[in-house]
Amino acid sequence: MTVDNEVPRRHRVVVIGSGFGGLFAAKHLKRADVDVTLIAKTTHHLFQPLLYQVATGILSVGEIAPATRIILRKQKNAEVLLGEVVGIDLENKTVTSKLLDWERVVPFDSLIVAAGAQQSYFGNDHFEAFAPGMKTIDDALELRGRILGAFEAAEVTTSADERQRRLTFVVVGGGPTGVEVVGQIAELADRTLAGAFRAINPTEARVILIEAGGAVMPPMGPKLGLKAQRRLEKLGVEVKLNTMVTDVDYKGLTVKEKDGSEHRIECAVKVWSAGVQASPLGKLIAQQSDGTEVDRAGRVVVEPDLTVKGHPNVFVIGDLMSVPGVPGQAPGAIQGAKYATKQIKSELKGADPSARKPFKYLDKGSMATVSRFSAVCKVGKLEFGGFIAWLAWLGLHLYYLVGGRNRIAAIFSWFVTFLGRGRGQMTITERWVFARRALEQVRDQETPRAIG
């Protein structure tokens, strides 16, 4: 019964995460008769595929990470809350988030969880302190500081061994991210920094890519993987296949070859791109849904309509969902967001949730850059590489960048970098390099000090 003068409540949709899945879900509900609350632990929408270009000085942070609140400011039915989600209650339909010491409980009628994934160290989390991943802005800025700082330290040291260690760069993981990072480190040394030092020759830097499998970029197929490998080797990159990392420390790392032999690689800069682990929220959701499981990477094994068992109003999309044939990439997250919001809007008009058509993923292909003017691209059965693939890569990434200003800035930065030798983002600070360690110390010492 509706009480007189009581304003009817609109359908409440809570979206967790501000990545491709979360942001596009909120935007697709712009004209729907709903109230949207987007909760994220960062204030920005990160274009993660270009994060490696921040780490290697090509793009600025602002060009790939516009503020979520600014993006959605004209969407009157949407609000943005900063905070880390610490609890999801499917039975009572609430989401609890925390910012500093403040907790906020937000009720929902429909929930879209797009919390994403983080770097996986396969049980060796202590590797992270010495080999940052490539998942956040903090990771990219820290790596930029470490990469450029290694050249600066090599210029100053008088020890030949230490100079060689400083000029050795290792990227672990031969997927698209690893290939893109290692290619840009090689080009940074060979083009941008060439002639900029007096005691060292940056072109003599040793750049290594380590992959546990037998080929780089396995999802792209053997033909394109081999093409990418040969291009890297032409840049001077040492590609080590069938090689596993068994230990990482400040001075370097230990690797195990296919024949079982182990040896050390002394290096100052280590980049980890060997695996991903889904957000812990996936497990939290599965525990509250009888019959729902998570896979080895912590992704939720969703129903055909991207929901969890017994809760047709709870959608899991993006890197957090486990659907056969759907890669953890932007197109999958965007299509999942579009599908979930379509179901919500249909059911507001009276559609039956039990009559939903299953989610179908349209594979638009995949691509990765190897170096300037060189990329590999796979669209269905069509495979090609080189300059044409590189142009296709540029066009696709410009299309997905949010904001016209960011697209123009990216084009200018790419023009300077790829046609010339310069890079516009070469500033580093000591704080970027040591912030991770300082934060860990603060957390360890977070106990009240006695008043004497």
GROMACS .gro file of C-alpha atoms in nm:
model
  452
    1MET     CA    1   0.000   0.000   0.000
    2THR     CA    2   0.130   0.345  -0.091
    3VAL     CA    3   0.096   0.609   0.180
    4ASP     CA    4  -0.037   0.951   0.074
    5ASN     CA    5   0.236   1.199  -0.017
    6GLU     CA    6   0.491   0.917  -0.033
    7VAL     CA    7   0.714   0.943  -0.340
    8PRO     CA    8   0.728   0.606  -0.523
    9ARG     CA    9   1.080   0.464  -0.512
   10ARG     CA   10   1.253   0.395  -0.840
   11HIS     CA   11   1.433   0.072  -0.920
   12ARG     CA   12   1.782   0.089  -0.765
   13VAL     CA   13   2.080  -0.044  -0.961
   14VAL     CA   14   2.419  -0.070  -0.790
   15VAL     CA   15   2.723  -0.110  -1.013
   16ILE     CA   16   3.054  -0.219  -0.859
   17GLY     CA   17   3.366  -0.114  -1.050
   18SER     CA   18   3.454   0.173  -1.285
   19GLY     CA   19   3.632  -0.026  -1.556
   20PHE     CA   20   3.486  -0.096  -1.898
   21GLY     CA   21   3.211  -0.318  -1.756
   22GLY     CA   22   3.106  -0.087  -1.475
   23LEU     CA   23   3.125   0.241  -1.665
   24PHE     CA   24   2.942   0.113  -1.971
   25ALA     CA   25   2.673  -0.045  -1.753
   26ALA     CA   26   2.607   0.289  -1.585
   27LYS     CA   27   2.603   0.474  -1.919
   28HIS     CA   28   2.364   0.223  -2.080
   29LEU     CA   29   2.113   0.298  -1.802
   30LYS     CA   30   2.115   0.672  -1.874
   31ARG     CA   31   1.760   0.687  -2.006
   32ALA     CA   32   1.616   0.407  -1.793
   33ASP     CA   33   1.369   0.470  -1.512
   34VAL     CA   34   1.623   0.370  -1.247
   35ASP     CA   35   1.860   0.522  -0.995
   36VAL     CA   36   2.220   0.413  -1.050
   37THR     CA   37   2.491   0.406  -0.785
   38LEU     CA   38   2.841   0.328  -0.912
   39ILE     CA   39   3.085   0.226  -0.637
   40ALA     CA   40   3.457   0.205  -0.713
   41LYS     CA   41   3.779   0.210  -0.512
   42THR     CA   42   3.938   0.454  -0.758
   43THR     CA   43   3.816   0.791  -0.879
   44HIS     CA   44   3.890   0.718  -1.245
   45HIS     CA   45   3.802   0.497  -1.538
   46LEU     CA   46   4.128   0.329  -1.636
   47PHE     CA   47   4.196   0.238  -1.999
   48GLN     CA   48   4.410  -0.055  -1.891
   49PRO     CA   49   4.529  -0.168  -2.239
   50LEU     CA   50   4.736   0.151  -2.264
   51LEU     CA   51   4.880   0.139  -1.914
   52TYR     CA   52   5.216   0.017  -2.045
   53GLN     CA   53   5.248   0.342  -2.242
   54VAL     CA   54   5.226   0.539  -1.917
   55ALA     CA   55   5.499   0.315  -1.773
   56THR     CA   56   5.728   0.383  -2.069
   57GLY     CA   57   5.671   0.757  -2.098
   58ILE     CA   58   5.445   0.780  -2.404
   59LEU     CA   59   5.113   0.884  -2.251
   60SER     CA   60   5.019   1.073  -1.937
   61VAL     CA   61   4.794   0.937  -1.666
   62GLY     CA   62   4.516   1.182  -1.748
   63GLU     CA   63   4.498   1.067  -2.108
   64ILE     CA   64   4.403   0.711  -2.014
   65ALA     CA   65   4.231   0.765  -1.679
   66PRO     CA   66   3.961   1.035  -1.687
   67ALA     CA   67   3.765   1.098  -1.368
   68THR     CA   68   3.455   0.877  -1.346
   69ARG     CA   69   3.257   1.150  -1.174
   70ILE     CA   70   3.326   1.392  -1.460
   71ILE     CA   71   3.233   1.133  -1.722
   72LEU     CA   72   2.893   1.075  -1.556
   73ARG     CA   73   2.820   1.429  -1.435
   74LYS     CA   74   2.552   1.490  -1.698
   75GLN     CA   75   2.377   1.161  -1.622
   76LYS     CA   76   2.123   1.279  -1.367
   77ASN     CA   77   2.012   0.931  -1.258
   78ALA     CA   78   2.367   0.825  -1.164
   79GLU     CA   79   2.576   0.890  -0.856
   80VAL     CA   80   2.938   0.792  -0.793
   81LEU     CA   81   3.068   0.673  -0.456
   82LEU     CA   82   3.437   0.632  -0.379
   83GLY     CA   83   3.512   0.333  -0.159
   84GLU     CA   84   3.622  -0.028  -0.152
   85VAL     CA   85   3.340  -0.280  -0.140
   86VAL     CA   86   3.390  -0.491   0.171
   87GLY     CA   87   3.057  -0.671   0.182
   88ILE     CA   88   2.775  -0.791  -0.044
   89ASP     CA   89   2.457  -0.931   0.110
   90LEU     CA   90   2.256  -1.101  -0.163
   91GLU     CA   91   1.969  -1.198   0.067
   92ASN     CA   92   1.913  -0.850   0.211
   93LYS     CA   93   2.019  -0.682  -0.115
   94THR     CA   94   2.282  -0.447   0.018
   95VAL     CA   95   2.639  -0.349  -0.070
   96THR     CA   96   2.875  -0.222   0.197
   97SER     CA   97   3.169  -0.001   0.100
   98LYS     CA   98   3.440   0.159   0.308
   99LEU     CA   99   3.640   0.478   0.264
  100LEU     CA  100   3.890   0.553   0.542
  101ASP     CA  101   3.689   0.487   0.859
  102TRP     CA  102   3.349   0.549   0.702
  103GLU     CA  103   3.118   0.268   0.597
  104ARG     CA  104   2.829   0.311   0.359
  105VAL     CA  105   2.551   0.057   0.309
  106VAL     CA  106   2.368   0.092  -0.022
  107PRO     CA  107   2.051  -0.109  -0.099
  108PHE     CA  108   1.987  -0.246  -0.447
  109ASP     CA  109   1.715  -0.404  -0.656
  110SER     CA  110   1.959  -0.506  -0.929
  111LEU     CA  111   2.333  -0.553  -0.886
  112ILE     CA  112   2.602  -0.548  -1.155
  113VAL     CA  113   2.942  -0.662  -1.031
  114ALA     CA  114   3.233  -0.561  -1.253
  115ALA     CA  115   3.509  -0.558  -0.995
  116GLY     CA  116   3.780  -0.676  -1.236
  117ALA     CA  117   4.099  -0.865  -1.163
  118GLN     CA  118   4.443  -0.808  -1.020
  119GLN     CA  119   4.790  -0.944  -1.086
  120SER     CA  120   4.849  -1.305  -0.982
  121TYR     CA  121   5.183  -1.427  -0.850
  122PHE     CA  122   5.064  -1.787  -0.823
  123GLY     CA  123   5.102  -1.802  -0.447
  124ASN     CA  124   5.429  -1.606  -0.436
  125ASP     CA  125   5.287  -1.271  -0.328
  126HIS     CA  126   5.625  -1.160  -0.193
  127PHE     CA  127   5.736  -1.123  -0.559
  128GLU     CA  128   5.517  -0.813  -0.588
  129ALA     CA  129   5.756  -0.590  -0.393
  130PHE     CA  130   6.032  -0.655  -0.649
  131ALA     CA  131   5.830  -0.719  -0.967
  132PRO     CA  132   5.525  -0.491  -0.991
  133GLY     CA  133   5.242  -0.587  -1.223
  134MET     CA  134   5.063  -0.376  -1.481
  135LYS     CA  135   4.710  -0.335  -1.347
  136THR     CA  136   4.689   0.009  -1.187
  137ILE     CA  137   4.813   0.365  -1.230
  138ASP     CA  138   5.033   0.315  -0.924
  139ASP     CA  139   5.194   0.015  -1.096
  140ALA     CA  140   5.264   0.215  -1.412
  141LEU     CA  141   5.412   0.516  -1.233
  142GLU     CA  142   5.624   0.295  -1.011
  143LEU     CA  143   5.756   0.106  -1.312
  144ARG     CA  144   5.832   0.427  -1.498
  145GLY     CA  145   6.034   0.539  -1.198
  146ARG     CA  146   6.216   0.206  -1.182
  147ILE     CA  147   6.288   0.189  -1.556
  148LEU     CA  148   6.420   0.543  -1.596
  149GLY     CA  149   6.583   0.531  -1.253
  150ALA     CA  150   6.781   0.224  -1.357
  151PHE     CA  151   6.949   0.422  -1.637
  152GLU     CA  152   7.025   0.707  -1.397
  153ALA     CA  153   7.180   0.470  -1.143
  154ALA     CA  154   7.385   0.300  -1.414
  155GLU     CA  155   7.525   0.639  -1.516
  156VAL     CA  156   7.642   0.709  -1.161
  157THR     CA  157   7.781   0.374  -1.041
  158THR     CA  158   8.149   0.294  -1.087
  159SER     CA  159   8.098  -0.083  -1.053
  160ALA     CA  160   8.088  -0.268  -1.386
  161ASP     CA  161   7.878  -0.550  -1.237
  162GLU     CA  162   7.627  -0.310  -1.085
  163ARG     CA  163   7.607  -0.114  -1.409
  164GLN     CA  164   7.527  -0.433  -1.599
  165ARG     CA  165   7.262  -0.525  -1.341
  166ARG     CA  166   7.102  -0.182  -1.367
  167LEU     CA  167   7.090  -0.207  -1.745
  168THR     CA  168   6.917  -0.546  -1.743
  169PHE     CA  169   6.538  -0.541  -1.773
  170VAL     CA  170   6.322  -0.853  -1.737
  171VAL     CA  171   5.953  -0.888  -1.822
  172VAL     CA  172   5.786  -1.206  -1.695
  173GLY     CA  173   5.493  -1.331  -1.905
  174GLY     CA  174   5.470  -1.351  -2.282
  175GLY     CA  175   5.108  -1.249  -2.325
  176PRO     CA  176   5.002  -0.930  -2.505
  177THR     CA  177   5.088  -0.707  -2.209
  178GLY     CA  178   5.432  -0.861  -2.164
  179VAL     CA  179   5.509  -0.829  -2.535
  180GLU     CA  180   5.396  -0.466  -2.544
  181VAL     CA  181   5.595  -0.372  -2.234
  182VAL     CA  182   5.918  -0.542  -2.340
  183GLY     CA  183   5.895  -0.393  -2.688
  184GLN     CA  184   5.860  -0.041  -2.551
  185ILE     CA  185   6.146  -0.082  -2.304
  186ALA     CA  186   6.368  -0.187  -2.596
  187GLU     CA  187   6.260   0.112  -2.805
  188LEU     CA  188   6.299   0.349  -2.511
  189ALA     CA  189   6.662   0.238  -2.474
  190ASP     CA  190   6.742   0.230  -2.845
  191ARG     CA  191   6.568   0.549  -2.961
  192THR     CA  192   6.462   0.791  -2.691
  193LEU     CA  193   6.759   0.760  -2.456
  194ALA     CA  194   7.030   0.704  -2.717
  195GLY     CA  195   7.303   0.967  -2.673
  196ALA     CA  196   7.146   1.116  -2.358
  197PHE     CA  197   7.410   0.977  -2.118
  198ARG     CA  198   7.789   1.006  -2.104
  199ALA     CA  199   7.909   0.714  -1.894
  200ILE     CA  200   7.670   0.454  -2.039
  201ASN     CA  201   7.525   0.362  -2.376
  202PRO     CA  202   7.153   0.291  -2.328
  203THR     CA  203   7.141   0.096  -2.656
  204GLU     CA  204   7.352  -0.171  -2.484
  205ALA     CA  205   7.075  -0.241  -2.231
  206ARG     CA  206   6.982  -0.608  -2.200
  207VAL     CA  207   6.606  -0.664  -2.235
  208ILE     CA  208   6.465  -1.010  -2.162
  209LEU     CA  209   6.118  -1.163  -2.201
  210ILE     CA  210   6.051  -1.478  -1.998
  211GLU     CA  211   5.760  -1.708  -2.084
  212ALA     CA  212   5.678  -2.038  -1.914
  213GLY     CA  213   5.507  -2.174  -2.226
  214GLY     CA  214   5.649  -2.266  -2.561
  215ALA     CA  215   5.537  -1.953  -2.749
  216VAL     CA  216   5.461  -1.587  -2.696
  217MET     CA  217   5.096  -1.477  -2.704
  218PRO     CA  218   4.947  -1.831  -2.729
  219PRO     CA  219   4.586  -1.706  -2.778
  220MET     CA  220   4.695  -1.533  -3.099
  221GLY     CA  221   4.805  -1.862  -3.253
  222PRO     CA  222   5.151  -1.995  -3.350
  223LYS     CA  223   5.182  -1.789  -3.669
  224LEU     CA  224   5.130  -1.450  -3.506
  225GLY     CA  225   5.317  -1.555  -3.193
  226LEU     CA  226   5.623  -1.641  -3.399
  227LYS     CA  227   5.590  -1.316  -3.595
  228ALA     CA  228   5.585  -1.117  -3.272
  229GLN     CA  229   5.882  -1.312  -3.134
  230ARG     CA  230   6.092  -1.246  -3.443
  231ARG     CA  231   6.011  -0.876  -3.430
  232LEU     CA  232   6.115  -0.861  -3.064
  233GLU     CA  233   6.438  -1.042  -3.139
  234LYS     CA  234   6.508  -0.795  -3.418
  235LEU     CA  235   6.478  -0.520  -3.155
  236GLY     CA  236   6.741  -0.701  -2.950
  237VAL     CA  237   6.505  -0.861  -2.697
  238GLU     CA  238   6.611  -1.199  -2.560
  239VAL     CA  239   6.305  -1.425  -2.567
  240LYS     CA  240   6.332  -1.716  -2.322
  241LEU     CA  241   6.055  -1.974  -2.374
  242ASN     CA  242   5.978  -2.277  -2.155
  243THR     CA  243   6.138  -2.087  -1.867
  244MET     CA  244   5.979  -2.050  -1.524
  245VAL     CA  245   6.057  -1.794  -1.257
  246THR     CA  246   6.114  -1.967  -0.923
  247ASP     CA  247   6.227  -1.675  -0.709
  248VAL     CA  248   6.245  -1.295  -0.720
  249ASP     CA  249   6.441  -1.060  -0.495
  250TYR     CA  250   6.585  -0.710  -0.499
  251LYS     CA  251   6.898  -0.806  -0.692
  252GLY     CA  252   6.734  -1.019  -0.961
  253LEU     CA  253   6.548  -1.343  -1.016
  254THR     CA  254   6.601  -1.719  -1.043
  255VAL     CA  255   6.471  -1.909  -1.344
  256LYS     CA  256   6.425  -2.276  -1.421
  257GLU     CA  257   6.482  -2.396  -1.778
  258LYS     CA  258   6.295  -2.675  -1.954
  259ASP     CA  259   6.576  -2.921  -1.880
  260GLY     CA  260   6.541  -2.856  -1.505
  261SER     CA  261   6.853  -2.643  -1.466
  262GLU     CA  262   6.830  -2.324  -1.262
  263HIS     CA  263   7.030  -2.004  -1.286
  264ARG     CA  264   7.021  -1.641  -1.178
  265ILE     CA  265   6.958  -1.329  -1.384
  266GLU     CA  266   7.089  -1.023  -1.205
  267CYS     CA  267   6.864  -0.730  -1.291
  268ALA     CA  268   6.733  -0.410  -1.138
  269VAL     CA  269   6.396  -0.389  -1.313
  270LYS     CA  270   6.146  -0.674  -1.313
  271VAL     CA  271   5.793  -0.647  -1.458
  272TRP     CA  272   5.532  -0.914  -1.384
  273SER     CA  273   5.260  -0.985  -1.641
  274ALA     CA  274   5.231  -1.362  -1.605
  275GLY     CA  275   4.879  -1.406  -1.473
  276VAL     CA  276   4.564  -1.255  -1.326
  277GLN     CA  277   4.351  -1.325  -1.021
  278ALA     CA  278   3.990  -1.211  -1.003
  279SER     CA  279   3.863  -0.981  -0.730
  280PRO     CA  280   3.786  -1.153  -0.396
  281LEU     CA  281   3.427  -1.036  -0.439
  282GLY     CA  282   3.377  -1.324  -0.680
  283LYS     CA  283   3.428  -1.579  -0.405
  284LEU     CA  284   3.213  -1.374  -0.167
  285ILE     CA  285   2.923  -1.384  -0.413
  286ALA     CA  286   2.964  -1.755  -0.489
  287GLN     CA  287   2.952  -1.840  -0.118
  288GLN     CA  288   2.606  -1.682  -0.092
  289SER     CA  289   2.469  -1.854  -0.402
  290ASP     CA  290   2.406  -2.226  -0.363
  291GLY     CA  291   2.559  -2.409  -0.658
  292THR     CA  292   2.768  -2.119  -0.792
  293GLU     CA  293   3.141  -2.186  -0.816
  294VAL     CA  294   3.457  -1.994  -0.899
  295ASP     CA  295   3.731  -2.114  -1.133
  296ARG     CA  296   4.104  -2.139  -1.055
  297ALA     CA  297   4.150  -1.766  -1.118
  298GLY     CA  298   3.864  -1.676  -0.882
  299ARG     CA  299   3.619  -1.584  -1.159
  300VAL     CA  300   3.251  -1.659  -1.103
  301VAL     CA  301   3.109  -1.938  -1.318
  302VAL     CA  302   2.791  -1.756  -1.412
  303GLU     CA  303   2.462  -1.878  -1.557
  304PRO     CA  304   2.390  -1.834  -1.932
  305ASP     CA  305   2.233  -1.494  -1.850
  306LEU     CA  306   2.545  -1.380  -1.656
  307THR     CA  307   2.372  -1.411  -1.318
  308VAL     CA  308   2.440  -1.635  -1.019
  309LYS     CA  309   2.213  -1.923  -0.920
  310GLY     CA  310   1.904  -1.818  -0.729
  311HIS     CA  311   1.960  -1.447  -0.786
  312PRO     CA  312   1.838  -1.336  -1.130
  313ASN     CA  313   1.893  -0.973  -1.024
  314VAL     CA  314   2.270  -1.017  -0.966
  315PHE     CA  315   2.487  -0.993  -1.278
  316VAL     CA  316   2.862  -1.062  -1.286
  317ILE     CA  317   3.047  -0.921  -1.587
  318GLY     CA  318   3.393  -0.835  -1.715
  319ASP     CA  319   3.709  -0.998  -1.580
  320LEU     CA  320   3.510  -1.135  -1.286
  321MET     CA  321   3.288  -1.361  -1.497
  322SER     CA  322   3.391  -1.701  -1.627
  323VAL     CA  323   3.224  -1.774  -1.961
  324PRO     CA  324   3.376  -2.019  -2.212
  325GLY     CA  325   3.517  -1.840  -2.514
  326VAL     CA  326   3.501  -1.492  -2.361
  327PRO     CA  327   3.848  -1.344  -2.296
  328GLY     CA  328   3.918  -1.107  -2.009
  329GLN     CA  329   3.935  -0.804  -2.236
  330ALA     CA  330   3.744  -0.481  -2.288
  331PRO     CA  331   3.503  -0.611  -2.560
  332GLY     CA  332   3.381  -0.891  -2.333
  333ALA     CA  333   3.319  -0.648  -2.046
  334ILE     CA  334   3.140  -0.396  -2.268
  335GLN     CA  335   2.917  -0.661  -2.427
  336GLY     CA  336   2.840  -0.806  -2.084
  337ALA     CA  337   2.741  -0.461  -1.957
  338LYS     CA  338   2.513  -0.403  -2.254
  339TYR     CA  339   2.349  -0.743  -2.209
  340ALA     CA  340   2.290  -0.700  -1.833
  341THR     CA  341   2.142  -0.352  -1.864
  342LYS     CA  342   1.918  -0.467  -2.148
  343GLN     CA  343   1.770  -0.734  -1.919
  344ILE     CA  344   1.713  -0.483  -1.642
  345LYS     CA  345   1.537  -0.237  -1.873
  346SER     CA  346   1.325  -0.513  -2.030
  347GLU     CA  347   1.207  -0.640  -1.693
  348LEU     CA  348   1.112  -0.290  -1.582
  349LYS     CA  349   0.862  -0.311  -1.868
  350GLY     CA  350   0.729  -0.645  -1.748
  351ALA     CA  351   0.953  -0.902  -1.916
  352ASP     CA  352   0.990  -1.240  -1.744
  353PRO     CA  353   1.346  -1.303  -1.611
  354SER     CA  354   1.305  -1.676  -1.673
  355ALA     CA  355   1.259  -1.611  -2.045
  356ARG     CA  356   1.594  -1.441  -2.097
  357LYS     CA  357   1.799  -1.536  -2.401
  358PRO     CA  358   2.153  -1.651  -2.314
  359PHE     CA  359   2.441  -1.406  -2.346
  360LYS     CA  360   2.623  -1.441  -2.677
  361TYR     CA  361   2.970  -1.300  -2.718
  362LEU     CA  362   3.065  -1.152  -3.055
  363ASP     CA  363   3.437  -1.205  -3.104
  364LYS     CA  364   3.567  -0.892  -3.273
  365GLY     CA  365   3.924  -1.020  -3.272
  366SER     CA  366   4.233  -0.938  -3.071
  367MET     CA  367   4.549  -0.743  -3.135
  368ALA     CA  368   4.869  -0.628  -2.970
  369THR     CA  369   5.153  -0.394  -3.060
  370VAL     CA  370   5.508  -0.526  -3.070
  371SER     CA  371   5.693  -0.204  -3.154
  372ARG     CA  372   5.633   0.116  -3.346
  373PHE     CA  373   5.478   0.044  -3.686
  374SER     CA  374   5.442  -0.325  -3.596
  375ALA     CA  375   5.150  -0.514  -3.443
  376VAL     CA  376   4.971  -0.846  -3.476
  377CYS     CA  377   4.598  -0.884  -3.531
  378LYS     CA  378   4.356  -1.176  -3.534
  379VAL     CA  379   3.994  -1.140  -3.647
  380GLY     CA  380   3.820  -1.474  -3.683
  381LYS     CA  381   4.032  -1.681  -3.919
  382LEU     CA  382   4.207  -1.373  -4.056
  383GLU     CA  383   4.557  -1.324  -3.917
  384PHE     CA  384   4.792  -1.045  -4.017
  385GLY     CA  385   5.073  -0.836  -3.877
  386GLY     CA  386   5.303  -0.546  -3.949
  387PHE     CA  387   5.214  -0.186  -4.035
  388ILE     CA  388   4.851  -0.247  -4.137
  389ALA     CA  389   4.787  -0.429  -3.808
  390TRP     CA  390   4.952  -0.140  -3.625
  391LEU     CA  391   4.717   0.112  -3.791
  392ALA     CA  392   4.421  -0.107  -3.698
  393TRP     CA  393   4.547  -0.116  -3.340
  394LEU     CA  394   4.571   0.265  -3.331
  395GLY     CA  395   4.219   0.306  -3.465
  396LEU     CA  396   4.061   0.058  -3.223
  397HIS     CA  397   4.227   0.207  -2.917
  398LEU     CA  398   4.132   0.560  -3.018
  399TYR     CA  399   3.772   0.442  -3.053
  400TYR     CA  400   3.761   0.303  -2.700
  401LEU     CA  401   3.936   0.598  -2.534
  402VAL     CA  402   3.681   0.802  -2.335
  403GLY     CA  403   3.666   1.171  -2.424
  404GLY     CA  404   3.749   1.369  -2.738
  405ARG     CA  405   4.025   1.563  -2.562
  406ASN     CA  406   4.196   1.241  -2.459
  407ARG     CA  407   4.183   1.111  -2.816
  408ILE     CA  408   4.345   1.428  -2.951
  409ALA     CA  409   4.614   1.419  -2.680
  410ALA     CA  410   4.687   1.051  -2.751
  411ILE     CA  411   4.723   1.117  -3.125
  412PHE     CA  412   4.971   1.398  -3.056
  413SER     CA  413   5.171   1.185  -2.811
  414TRP     CA  414   5.184   0.894  -3.057
  415PHE     CA  415   5.293   1.129  -3.335
  416VAL     CA  416   5.583   1.258  -3.124
  417THR     CA  417   5.688   0.912  -3.009
  418PHE     CA  418   5.647   0.699  -3.319
  419LEU     CA  419   5.754   0.946  -3.587
  420GLY     CA  420   6.023   1.106  -3.376
  421ARG     CA  421   6.239   0.991  -3.087
  422GLY     CA  422   6.090   1.188  -2.800
  423ARG     CA  423   5.848   1.090  -2.526
  424GLY     CA  424   5.653   1.352  -2.339
  425GLN     CA  425   5.629   1.177  -2.002
  426MET     CA  426   5.986   1.123  -1.883
  427THR     CA  427   5.946   1.272  -1.537
  428ILE     CA  428   6.012   1.042  -1.242
  429THR     CA  429   6.030   1.085  -0.867
  430GLU     CA  430   6.184   0.880  -0.592
  431ARG     CA  431   5.847   0.858  -0.418
  432TRP     CA  432   5.693   0.666  -0.708
  433VAL     CA  433   5.959   0.398  -0.670
  434PHE     CA  434   5.944   0.359  -0.293
  435ALA     CA  435   5.579   0.442  -0.220
  436ARG     CA  436   5.476   0.076  -0.217
  437ARG     CA  437   5.737  -0.008   0.046
  438ALA     CA  438   5.646   0.298   0.254
  439LEU     CA  439   5.276   0.210   0.250
  440GLU     CA  440   5.354  -0.143   0.366
  441GLN     CA  441   5.554  -0.005   0.657
  442VAL     CA  442   5.271   0.230   0.752
  443ARG     CA  443   5.023  -0.057   0.755
  444ASP     CA  444   5.256  -0.269   0.968
  445GLN     CA  445   5.297   0.014   1.219
  446GLU     CA  446   4.932   0.115   1.229
  447THR     CA  447   4.901   0.083   1.607
  448PRO     CA  448   4.826   0.365   1.850
  449ARG     CA  449   5.142   0.521   1.989
  450ALA     CA  450   5.169   0.543   2.367
  451ILE     CA  451   5.145   0.889   2.517
  452GLY     CA  452   5.446   0.946   2.739
   0.00000   0.00000   0.00000
